[in-house]
mmCIF file of C-alpha atoms and ligand atoms in Angstrom:
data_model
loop_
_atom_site.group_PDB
_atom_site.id
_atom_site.type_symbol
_atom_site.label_atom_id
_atom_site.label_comp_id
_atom_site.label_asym_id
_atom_site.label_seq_id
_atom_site.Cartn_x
_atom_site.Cartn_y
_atom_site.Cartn_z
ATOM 1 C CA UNK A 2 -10.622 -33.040 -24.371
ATOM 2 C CA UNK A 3 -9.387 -30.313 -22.291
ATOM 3 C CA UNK A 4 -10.223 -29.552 -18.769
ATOM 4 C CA UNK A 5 -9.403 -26.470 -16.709
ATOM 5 C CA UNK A 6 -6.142 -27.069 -14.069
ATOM 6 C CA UNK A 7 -6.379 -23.881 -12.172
ATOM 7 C CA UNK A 8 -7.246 -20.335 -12.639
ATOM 8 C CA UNK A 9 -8.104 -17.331 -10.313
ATOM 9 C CA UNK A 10 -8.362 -13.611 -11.246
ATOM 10 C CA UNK A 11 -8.900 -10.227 -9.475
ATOM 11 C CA UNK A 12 -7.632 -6.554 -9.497
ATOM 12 C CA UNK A 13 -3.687 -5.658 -9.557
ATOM 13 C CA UNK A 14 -2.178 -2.379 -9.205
ATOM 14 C CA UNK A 15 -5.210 -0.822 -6.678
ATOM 15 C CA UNK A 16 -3.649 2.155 -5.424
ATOM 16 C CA UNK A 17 -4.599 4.610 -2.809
ATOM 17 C CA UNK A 18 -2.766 6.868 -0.039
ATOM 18 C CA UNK A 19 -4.456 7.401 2.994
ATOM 19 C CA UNK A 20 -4.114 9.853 5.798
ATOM 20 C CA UNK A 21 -4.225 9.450 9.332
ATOM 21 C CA UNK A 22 -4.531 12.043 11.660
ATOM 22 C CA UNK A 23 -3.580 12.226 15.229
ATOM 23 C CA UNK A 24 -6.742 12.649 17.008
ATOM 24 C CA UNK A 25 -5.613 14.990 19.615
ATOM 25 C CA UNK A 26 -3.218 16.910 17.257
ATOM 26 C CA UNK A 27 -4.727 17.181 13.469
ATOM 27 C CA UNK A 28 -1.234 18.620 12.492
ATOM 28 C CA UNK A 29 0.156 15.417 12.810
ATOM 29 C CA UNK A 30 -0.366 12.937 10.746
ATOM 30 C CA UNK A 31 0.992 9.806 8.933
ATOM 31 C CA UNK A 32 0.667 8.810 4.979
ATOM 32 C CA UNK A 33 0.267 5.003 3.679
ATOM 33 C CA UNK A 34 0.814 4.934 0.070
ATOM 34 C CA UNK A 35 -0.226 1.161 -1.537
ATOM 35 C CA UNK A 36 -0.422 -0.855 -4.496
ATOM 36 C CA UNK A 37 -2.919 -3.850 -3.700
ATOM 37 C CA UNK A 38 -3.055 -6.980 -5.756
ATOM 38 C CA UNK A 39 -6.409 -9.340 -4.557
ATOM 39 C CA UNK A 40 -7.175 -12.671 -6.444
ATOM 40 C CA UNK A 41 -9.729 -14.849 -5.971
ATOM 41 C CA UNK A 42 -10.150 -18.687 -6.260
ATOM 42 C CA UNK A 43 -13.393 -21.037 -6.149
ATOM 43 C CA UNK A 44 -16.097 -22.087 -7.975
ATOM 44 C CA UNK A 45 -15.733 -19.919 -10.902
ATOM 45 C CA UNK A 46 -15.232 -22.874 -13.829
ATOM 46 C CA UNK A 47 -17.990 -22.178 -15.222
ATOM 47 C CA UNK A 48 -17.062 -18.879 -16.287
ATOM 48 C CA UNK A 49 -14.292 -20.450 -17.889
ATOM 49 C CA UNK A 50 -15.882 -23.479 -19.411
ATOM 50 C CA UNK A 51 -19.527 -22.207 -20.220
ATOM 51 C CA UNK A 52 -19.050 -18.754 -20.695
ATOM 52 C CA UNK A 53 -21.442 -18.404 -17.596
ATOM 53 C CA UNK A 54 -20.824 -15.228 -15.853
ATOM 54 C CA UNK A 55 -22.950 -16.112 -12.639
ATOM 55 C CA UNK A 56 -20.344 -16.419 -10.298
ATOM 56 C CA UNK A 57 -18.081 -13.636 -11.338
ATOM 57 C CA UNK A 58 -17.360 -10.261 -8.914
ATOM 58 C CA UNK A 59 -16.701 -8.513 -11.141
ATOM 59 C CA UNK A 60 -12.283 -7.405 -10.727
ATOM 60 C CA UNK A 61 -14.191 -3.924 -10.751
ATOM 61 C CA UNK A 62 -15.862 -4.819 -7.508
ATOM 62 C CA UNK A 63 -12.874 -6.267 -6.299
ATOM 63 C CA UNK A 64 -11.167 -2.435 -6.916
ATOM 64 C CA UNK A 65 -14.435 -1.382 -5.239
ATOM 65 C CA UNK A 66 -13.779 -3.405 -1.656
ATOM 66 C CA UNK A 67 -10.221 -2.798 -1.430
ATOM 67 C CA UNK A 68 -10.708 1.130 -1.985
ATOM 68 C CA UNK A 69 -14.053 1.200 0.233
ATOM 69 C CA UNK A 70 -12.643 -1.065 2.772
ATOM 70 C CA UNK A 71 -9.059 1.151 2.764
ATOM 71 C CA UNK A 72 -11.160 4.241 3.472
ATOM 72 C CA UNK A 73 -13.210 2.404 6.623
ATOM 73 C CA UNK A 74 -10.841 0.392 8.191
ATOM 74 C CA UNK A 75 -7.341 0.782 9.431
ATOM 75 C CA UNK A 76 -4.603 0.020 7.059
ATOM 76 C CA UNK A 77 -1.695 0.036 9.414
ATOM 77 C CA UNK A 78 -0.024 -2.354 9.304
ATOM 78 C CA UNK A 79 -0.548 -3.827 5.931
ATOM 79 C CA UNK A 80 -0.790 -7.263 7.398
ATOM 80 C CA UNK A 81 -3.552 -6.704 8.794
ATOM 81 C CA UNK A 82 -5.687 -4.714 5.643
ATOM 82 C CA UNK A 83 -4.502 -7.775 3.806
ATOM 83 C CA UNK A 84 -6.023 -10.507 6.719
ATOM 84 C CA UNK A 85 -9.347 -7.672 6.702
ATOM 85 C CA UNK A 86 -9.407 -8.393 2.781
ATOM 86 C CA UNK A 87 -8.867 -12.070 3.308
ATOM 87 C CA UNK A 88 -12.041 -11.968 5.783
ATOM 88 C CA UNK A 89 -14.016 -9.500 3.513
ATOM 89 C CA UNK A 90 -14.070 -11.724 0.415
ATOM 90 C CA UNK A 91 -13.983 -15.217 2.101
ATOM 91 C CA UNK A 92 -16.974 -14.219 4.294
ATOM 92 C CA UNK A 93 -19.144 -12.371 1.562
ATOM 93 C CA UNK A 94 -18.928 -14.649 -1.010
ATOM 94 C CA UNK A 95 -20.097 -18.274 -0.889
ATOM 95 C CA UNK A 96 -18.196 -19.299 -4.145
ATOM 96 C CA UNK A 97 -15.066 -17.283 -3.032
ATOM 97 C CA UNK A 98 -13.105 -20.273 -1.309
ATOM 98 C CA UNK A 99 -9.835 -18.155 -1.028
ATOM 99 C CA UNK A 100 -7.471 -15.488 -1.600
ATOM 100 C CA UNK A 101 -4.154 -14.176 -2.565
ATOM 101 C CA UNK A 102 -3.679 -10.844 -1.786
ATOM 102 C CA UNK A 103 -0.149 -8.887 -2.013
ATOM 103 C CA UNK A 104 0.379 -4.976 -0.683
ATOM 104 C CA UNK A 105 3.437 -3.243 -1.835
ATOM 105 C CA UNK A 106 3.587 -0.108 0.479
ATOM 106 C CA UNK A 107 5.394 2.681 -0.610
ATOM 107 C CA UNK A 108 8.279 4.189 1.985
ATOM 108 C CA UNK A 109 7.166 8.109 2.948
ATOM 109 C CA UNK A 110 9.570 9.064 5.766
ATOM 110 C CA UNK A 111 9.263 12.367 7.903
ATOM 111 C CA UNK A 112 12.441 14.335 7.660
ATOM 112 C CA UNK A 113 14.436 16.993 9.840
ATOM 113 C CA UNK A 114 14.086 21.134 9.776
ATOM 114 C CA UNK A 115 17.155 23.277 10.241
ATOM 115 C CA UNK A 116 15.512 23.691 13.647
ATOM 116 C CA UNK A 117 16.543 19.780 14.475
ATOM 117 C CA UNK A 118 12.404 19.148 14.762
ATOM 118 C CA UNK A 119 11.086 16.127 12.560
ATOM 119 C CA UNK A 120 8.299 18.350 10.519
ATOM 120 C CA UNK A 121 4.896 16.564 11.631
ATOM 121 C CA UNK A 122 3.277 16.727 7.973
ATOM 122 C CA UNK A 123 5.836 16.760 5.390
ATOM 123 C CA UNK A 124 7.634 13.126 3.943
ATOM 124 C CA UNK A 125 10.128 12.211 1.564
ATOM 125 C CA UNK A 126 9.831 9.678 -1.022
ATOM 126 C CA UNK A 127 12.446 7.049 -0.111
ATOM 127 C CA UNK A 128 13.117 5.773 -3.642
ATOM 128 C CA UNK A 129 12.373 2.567 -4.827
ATOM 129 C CA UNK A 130 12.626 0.561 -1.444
ATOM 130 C CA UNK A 131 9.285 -0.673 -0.451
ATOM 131 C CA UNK A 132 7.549 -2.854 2.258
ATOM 132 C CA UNK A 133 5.081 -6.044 0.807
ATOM 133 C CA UNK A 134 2.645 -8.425 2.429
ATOM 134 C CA UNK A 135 1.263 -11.733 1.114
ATOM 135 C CA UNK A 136 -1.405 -13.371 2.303
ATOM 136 C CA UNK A 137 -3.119 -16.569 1.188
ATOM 137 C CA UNK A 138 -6.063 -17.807 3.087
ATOM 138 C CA UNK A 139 -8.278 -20.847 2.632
ATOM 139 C CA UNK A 140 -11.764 -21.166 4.205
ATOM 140 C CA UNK A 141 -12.338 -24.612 4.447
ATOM 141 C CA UNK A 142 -8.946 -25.642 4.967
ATOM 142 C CA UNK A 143 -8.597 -22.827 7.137
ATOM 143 C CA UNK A 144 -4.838 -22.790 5.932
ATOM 144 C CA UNK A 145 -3.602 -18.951 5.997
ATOM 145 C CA UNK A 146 0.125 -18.161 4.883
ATOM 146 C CA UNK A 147 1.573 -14.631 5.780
ATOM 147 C CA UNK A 148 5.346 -13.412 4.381
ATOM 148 C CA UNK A 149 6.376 -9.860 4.546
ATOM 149 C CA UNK A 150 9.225 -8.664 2.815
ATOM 150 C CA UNK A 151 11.748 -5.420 1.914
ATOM 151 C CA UNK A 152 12.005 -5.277 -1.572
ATOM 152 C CA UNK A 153 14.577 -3.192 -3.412
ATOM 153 C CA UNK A 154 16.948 -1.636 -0.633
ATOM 154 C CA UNK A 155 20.071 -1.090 -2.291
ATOM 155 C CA UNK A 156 23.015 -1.176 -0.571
ATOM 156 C CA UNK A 157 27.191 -0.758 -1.509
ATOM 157 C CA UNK A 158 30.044 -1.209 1.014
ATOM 158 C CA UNK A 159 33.096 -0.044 -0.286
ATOM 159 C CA UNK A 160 36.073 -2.323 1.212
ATOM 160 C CA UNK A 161 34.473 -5.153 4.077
ATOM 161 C CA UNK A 162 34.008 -7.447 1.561
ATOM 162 C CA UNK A 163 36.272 -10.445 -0.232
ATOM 163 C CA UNK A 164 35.992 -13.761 -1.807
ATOM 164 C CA UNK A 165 38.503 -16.647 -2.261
ATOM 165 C CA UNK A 166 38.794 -20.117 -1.972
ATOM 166 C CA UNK A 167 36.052 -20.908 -4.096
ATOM 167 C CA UNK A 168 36.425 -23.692 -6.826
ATOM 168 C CA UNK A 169 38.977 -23.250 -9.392
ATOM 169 C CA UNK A 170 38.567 -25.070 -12.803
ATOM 170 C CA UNK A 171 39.392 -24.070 -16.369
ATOM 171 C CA UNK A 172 37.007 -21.865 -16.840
ATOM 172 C CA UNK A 173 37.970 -20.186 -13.928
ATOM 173 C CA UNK A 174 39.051 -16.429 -14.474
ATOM 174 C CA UNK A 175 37.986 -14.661 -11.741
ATOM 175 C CA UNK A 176 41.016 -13.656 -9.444
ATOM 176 C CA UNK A 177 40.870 -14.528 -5.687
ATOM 177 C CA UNK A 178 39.827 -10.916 -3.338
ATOM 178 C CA UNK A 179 40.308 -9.873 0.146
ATOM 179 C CA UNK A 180 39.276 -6.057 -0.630
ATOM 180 C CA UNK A 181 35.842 -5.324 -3.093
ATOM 181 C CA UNK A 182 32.942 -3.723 -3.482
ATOM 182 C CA UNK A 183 29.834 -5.471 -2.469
ATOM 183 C CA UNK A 184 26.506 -3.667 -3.906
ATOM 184 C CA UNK A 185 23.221 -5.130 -3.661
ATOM 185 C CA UNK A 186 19.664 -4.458 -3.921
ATOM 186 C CA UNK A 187 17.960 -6.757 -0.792
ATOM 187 C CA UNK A 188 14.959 -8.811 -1.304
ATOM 188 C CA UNK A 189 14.422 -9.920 2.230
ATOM 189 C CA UNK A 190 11.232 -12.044 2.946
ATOM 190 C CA UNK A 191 10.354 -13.245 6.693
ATOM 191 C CA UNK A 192 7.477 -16.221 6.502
ATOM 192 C CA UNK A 193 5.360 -16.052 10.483
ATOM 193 C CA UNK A 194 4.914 -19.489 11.677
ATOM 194 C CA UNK A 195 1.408 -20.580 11.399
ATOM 195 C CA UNK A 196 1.633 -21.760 14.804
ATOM 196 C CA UNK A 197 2.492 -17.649 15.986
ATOM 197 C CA UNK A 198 -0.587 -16.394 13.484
ATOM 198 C CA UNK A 199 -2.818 -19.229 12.744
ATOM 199 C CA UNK A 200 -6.136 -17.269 12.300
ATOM 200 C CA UNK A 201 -7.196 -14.345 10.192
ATOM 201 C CA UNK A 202 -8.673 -12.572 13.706
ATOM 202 C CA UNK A 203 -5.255 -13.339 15.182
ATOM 203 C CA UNK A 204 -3.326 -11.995 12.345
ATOM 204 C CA UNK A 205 -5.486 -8.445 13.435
ATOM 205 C CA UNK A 206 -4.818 -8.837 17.202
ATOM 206 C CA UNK A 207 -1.356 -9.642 16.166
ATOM 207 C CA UNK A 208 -0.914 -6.436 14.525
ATOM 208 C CA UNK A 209 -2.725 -4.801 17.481
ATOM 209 C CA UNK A 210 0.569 -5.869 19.381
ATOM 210 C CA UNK A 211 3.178 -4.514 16.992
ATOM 211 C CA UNK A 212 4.375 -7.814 15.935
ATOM 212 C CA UNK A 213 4.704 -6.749 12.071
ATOM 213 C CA UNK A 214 5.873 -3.567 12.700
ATOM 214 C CA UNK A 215 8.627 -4.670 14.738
ATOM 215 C CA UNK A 216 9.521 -7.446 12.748
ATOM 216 C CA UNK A 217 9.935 -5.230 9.779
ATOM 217 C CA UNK A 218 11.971 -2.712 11.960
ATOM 218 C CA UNK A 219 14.447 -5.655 12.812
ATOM 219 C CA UNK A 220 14.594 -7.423 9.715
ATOM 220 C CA UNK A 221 15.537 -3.908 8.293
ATOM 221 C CA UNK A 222 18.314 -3.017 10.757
ATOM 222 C CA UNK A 223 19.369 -6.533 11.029
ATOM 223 C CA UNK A 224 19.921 -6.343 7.124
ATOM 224 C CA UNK A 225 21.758 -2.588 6.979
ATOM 225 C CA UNK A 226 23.902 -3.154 10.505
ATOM 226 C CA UNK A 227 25.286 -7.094 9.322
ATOM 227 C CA UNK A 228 25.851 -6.044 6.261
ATOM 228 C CA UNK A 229 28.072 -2.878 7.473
ATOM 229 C CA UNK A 230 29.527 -4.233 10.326
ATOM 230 C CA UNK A 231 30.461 -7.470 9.094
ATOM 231 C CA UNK A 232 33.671 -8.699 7.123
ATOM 232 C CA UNK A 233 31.999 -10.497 4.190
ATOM 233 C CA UNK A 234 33.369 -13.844 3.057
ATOM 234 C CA UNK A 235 30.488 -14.219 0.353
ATOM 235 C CA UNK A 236 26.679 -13.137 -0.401
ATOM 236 C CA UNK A 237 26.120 -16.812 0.494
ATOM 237 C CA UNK A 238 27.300 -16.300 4.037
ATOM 238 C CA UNK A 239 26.111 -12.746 4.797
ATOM 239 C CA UNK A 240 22.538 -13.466 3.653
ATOM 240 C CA UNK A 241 22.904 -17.015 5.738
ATOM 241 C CA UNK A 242 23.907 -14.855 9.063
ATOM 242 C CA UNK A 243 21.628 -12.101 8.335
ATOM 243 C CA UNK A 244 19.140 -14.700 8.786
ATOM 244 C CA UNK A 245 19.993 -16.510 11.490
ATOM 245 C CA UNK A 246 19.861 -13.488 13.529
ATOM 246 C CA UNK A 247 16.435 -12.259 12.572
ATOM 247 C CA UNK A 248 15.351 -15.681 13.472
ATOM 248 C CA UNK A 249 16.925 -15.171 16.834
ATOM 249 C CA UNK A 250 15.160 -12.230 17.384
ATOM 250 C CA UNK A 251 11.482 -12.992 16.335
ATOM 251 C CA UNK A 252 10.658 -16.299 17.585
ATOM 252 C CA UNK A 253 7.062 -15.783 15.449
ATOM 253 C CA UNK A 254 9.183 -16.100 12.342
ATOM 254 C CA UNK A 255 9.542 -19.512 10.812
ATOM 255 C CA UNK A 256 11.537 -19.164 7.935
ATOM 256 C CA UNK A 257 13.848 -15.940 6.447
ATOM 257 C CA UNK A 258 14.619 -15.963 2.533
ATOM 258 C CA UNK A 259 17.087 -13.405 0.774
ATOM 259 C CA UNK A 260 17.569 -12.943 -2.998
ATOM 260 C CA UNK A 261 20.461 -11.015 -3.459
ATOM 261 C CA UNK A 262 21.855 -9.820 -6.753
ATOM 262 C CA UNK A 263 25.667 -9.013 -6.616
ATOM 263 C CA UNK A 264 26.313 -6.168 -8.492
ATOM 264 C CA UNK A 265 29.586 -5.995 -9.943
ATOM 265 C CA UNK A 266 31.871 -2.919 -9.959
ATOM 266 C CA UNK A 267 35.146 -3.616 -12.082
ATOM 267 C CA UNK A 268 38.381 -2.124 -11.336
ATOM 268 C CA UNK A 269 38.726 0.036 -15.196
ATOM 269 C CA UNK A 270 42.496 -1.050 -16.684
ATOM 270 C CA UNK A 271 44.262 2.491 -16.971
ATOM 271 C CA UNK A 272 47.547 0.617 -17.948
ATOM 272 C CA UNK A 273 47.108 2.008 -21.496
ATOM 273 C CA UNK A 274 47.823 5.780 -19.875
ATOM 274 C CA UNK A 275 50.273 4.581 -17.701
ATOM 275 C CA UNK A 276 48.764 3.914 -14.211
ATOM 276 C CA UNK A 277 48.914 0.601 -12.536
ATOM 277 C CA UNK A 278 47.203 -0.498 -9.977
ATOM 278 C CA UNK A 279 44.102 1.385 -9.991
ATOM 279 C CA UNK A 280 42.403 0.418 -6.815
ATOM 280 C CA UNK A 281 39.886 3.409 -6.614
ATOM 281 C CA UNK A 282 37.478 3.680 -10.319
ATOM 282 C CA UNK A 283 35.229 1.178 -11.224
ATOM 283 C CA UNK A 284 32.688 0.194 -13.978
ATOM 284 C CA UNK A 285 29.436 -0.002 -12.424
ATOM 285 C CA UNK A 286 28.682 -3.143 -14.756
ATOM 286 C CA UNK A 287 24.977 -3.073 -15.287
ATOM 287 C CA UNK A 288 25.055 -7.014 -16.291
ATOM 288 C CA UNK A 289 25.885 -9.876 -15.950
ATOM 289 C CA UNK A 290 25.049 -9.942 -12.125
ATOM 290 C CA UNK A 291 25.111 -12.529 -9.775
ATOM 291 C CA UNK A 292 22.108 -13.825 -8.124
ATOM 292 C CA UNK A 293 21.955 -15.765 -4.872
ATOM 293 C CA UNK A 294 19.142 -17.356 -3.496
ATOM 294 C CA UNK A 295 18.214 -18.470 0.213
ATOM 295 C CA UNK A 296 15.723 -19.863 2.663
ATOM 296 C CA UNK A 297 16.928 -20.242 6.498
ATOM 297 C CA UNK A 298 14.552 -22.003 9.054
ATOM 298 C CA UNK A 299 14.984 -23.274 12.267
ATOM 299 C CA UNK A 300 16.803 -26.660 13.055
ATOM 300 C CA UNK A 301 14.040 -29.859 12.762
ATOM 301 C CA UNK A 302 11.093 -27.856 11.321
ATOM 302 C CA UNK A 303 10.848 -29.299 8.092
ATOM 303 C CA UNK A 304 12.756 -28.378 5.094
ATOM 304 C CA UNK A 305 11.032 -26.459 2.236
HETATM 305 O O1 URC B 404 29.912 -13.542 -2.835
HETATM 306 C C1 URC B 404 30.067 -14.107 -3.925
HETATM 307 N N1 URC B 404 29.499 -15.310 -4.138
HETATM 308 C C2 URC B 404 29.650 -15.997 -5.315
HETATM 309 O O2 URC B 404 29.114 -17.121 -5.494
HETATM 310 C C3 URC B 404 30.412 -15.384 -6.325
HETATM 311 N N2 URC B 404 30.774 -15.761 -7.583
HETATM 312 C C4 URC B 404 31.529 -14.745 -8.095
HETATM 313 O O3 URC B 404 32.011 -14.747 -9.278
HETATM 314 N N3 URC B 404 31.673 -13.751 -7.183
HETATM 315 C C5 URC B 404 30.997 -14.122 -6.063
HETATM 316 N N4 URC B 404 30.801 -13.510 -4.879
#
């Protein structure tokens, strides 16, 4: 006999962009370009285990709400759309019992005329950097979980960076550095402490306040100014201090995670023409990378 362990389903890859004029100045105006994922979870077995239908809404209706609800509600930031979701499909739905959602929002950024003025209507794509939300939310538990995150910022000092001292075995080949590259595309995640945002309503009057916002602003320049300004001794310990410091700064935040690739460049050999000591052309090696992995909370909350 078999019996069904888990399941939920929805819509991925809703997209929209939405404008947003200033009131008082139609010229101006600000773009949100998103890609919404919304699952559901509840009493939907039987549409597993008796082909019964009944309880379905339908993923199409699920595409519906988020594209409705985008155009009638405010979708700045995406921490809140996600907690107006959460409320949406909790509240209309008896056998809806909770939600995942995840927004991945696009970076648009205003940019500069020759006359020095930022132009009030025109953006730039930013590449492949984005901002995300998750949200999960439980209505009879009432447990809600909320982690934002940068995705895909790539970054490469050129000197700043070494690493030595690390284990040495025999399959040790790589030689000991006080000068390399460091590249890296930053997956930063910041988890709010349920204690900060333990409500859907006070996720929304949180966002009121600019907390997500500026969380997102400092967890960005946190990132880009520690990993300039500091002398690297490893990924390990500039992810662990980029950390620490957005935790110092946003008390809401309960834990920071990084996933870091390190993305090798290799000094090319030119020996065979004749020059040693080529310090300046690398091989951008595509793979293998490193990958380095980390969660930093504060001291005597409980570990993960
Ligand atoms: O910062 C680094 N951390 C490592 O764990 C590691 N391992 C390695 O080969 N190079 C590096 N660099």
């Amino acid at each position: 006999m078999s019996e069904l362990v888990a399941s939920s389903y929805g819509k991925a890859n809703v997209k929209f962009l939405k404008v947003k004029k200033n009131p008082s100045n139609p010229d101006e105006q600000e773009v949100l370009e998103a890609n919404v994922q919304c699952l559901l979870k509840g009493d939907f077995d039987i549409a597993y285990t008796k082909a019964d239908n009944a309880p379905i809404v339908p993923t199409d209706t699920v595409k519906n709400t988020i594209l409705v609800e985008a155009k009638n509600t405010d979708v700045w930031p995406i921490e809140r759309f996600a907690a107006h979701l959460a409320k949406h499909f909790t509240g209309k739905y008896s056998q809806v019992h909770s939600v995942e959602i995840t927004i991945v929002q696009s970076r648009w950024s205003k940019f500069p005329l020759s006359n020095g003025k930022v132009h009030p209507h025109s953006f730039r794509y930013d590449g492949p950097e984005t901002k995300r939300t998750f949200l999960t939310y439980d209505k009879f538990s009432k447990k809600l979980t909320l982690t934002s995150a940068i995705k895909d910022l790539t970054v490469l000092k050129s000197t700043g960076s070494m690493f030595y001292g690390y284990n040495v075995c025999d399959y040790t080949t790589l030689a000991p550095t006080t000068d390399r590259i460091l590249s890296t595309d930053v997956y930063a995640l910041w988890t709010f402490d349920p204690k900060a945002v333990p409500t859907l309503d006070s996720v929304l009057q949180k966002a009121d306040e600019g907390l997500f916002d500026s969380t997102y602003d400092k967890a960005r320049n946190t990132t880009l100014e520690m990993f300039a300004l500091e002398k690297s001794a490893s990924v390990q310990a500039t992810m662990y201090n980029m950390s620490h410091s957005i935790l110092e700064q946003v008390p809401e935040v309960a834990t920071v995670s990084y996933e870091l690739p390190n993305k090798h460049y290799i000094l090319f050999n030119l020996e065979w023409k004749g020059i040693k000591g080529n310090k300046e052309l690398f091989y951008p090696s595509p793979d293998p990378n490193g990958l380095i992995r980390s969660t930093v909370g504060r001291k005597g909350a409980a570990k993960l």
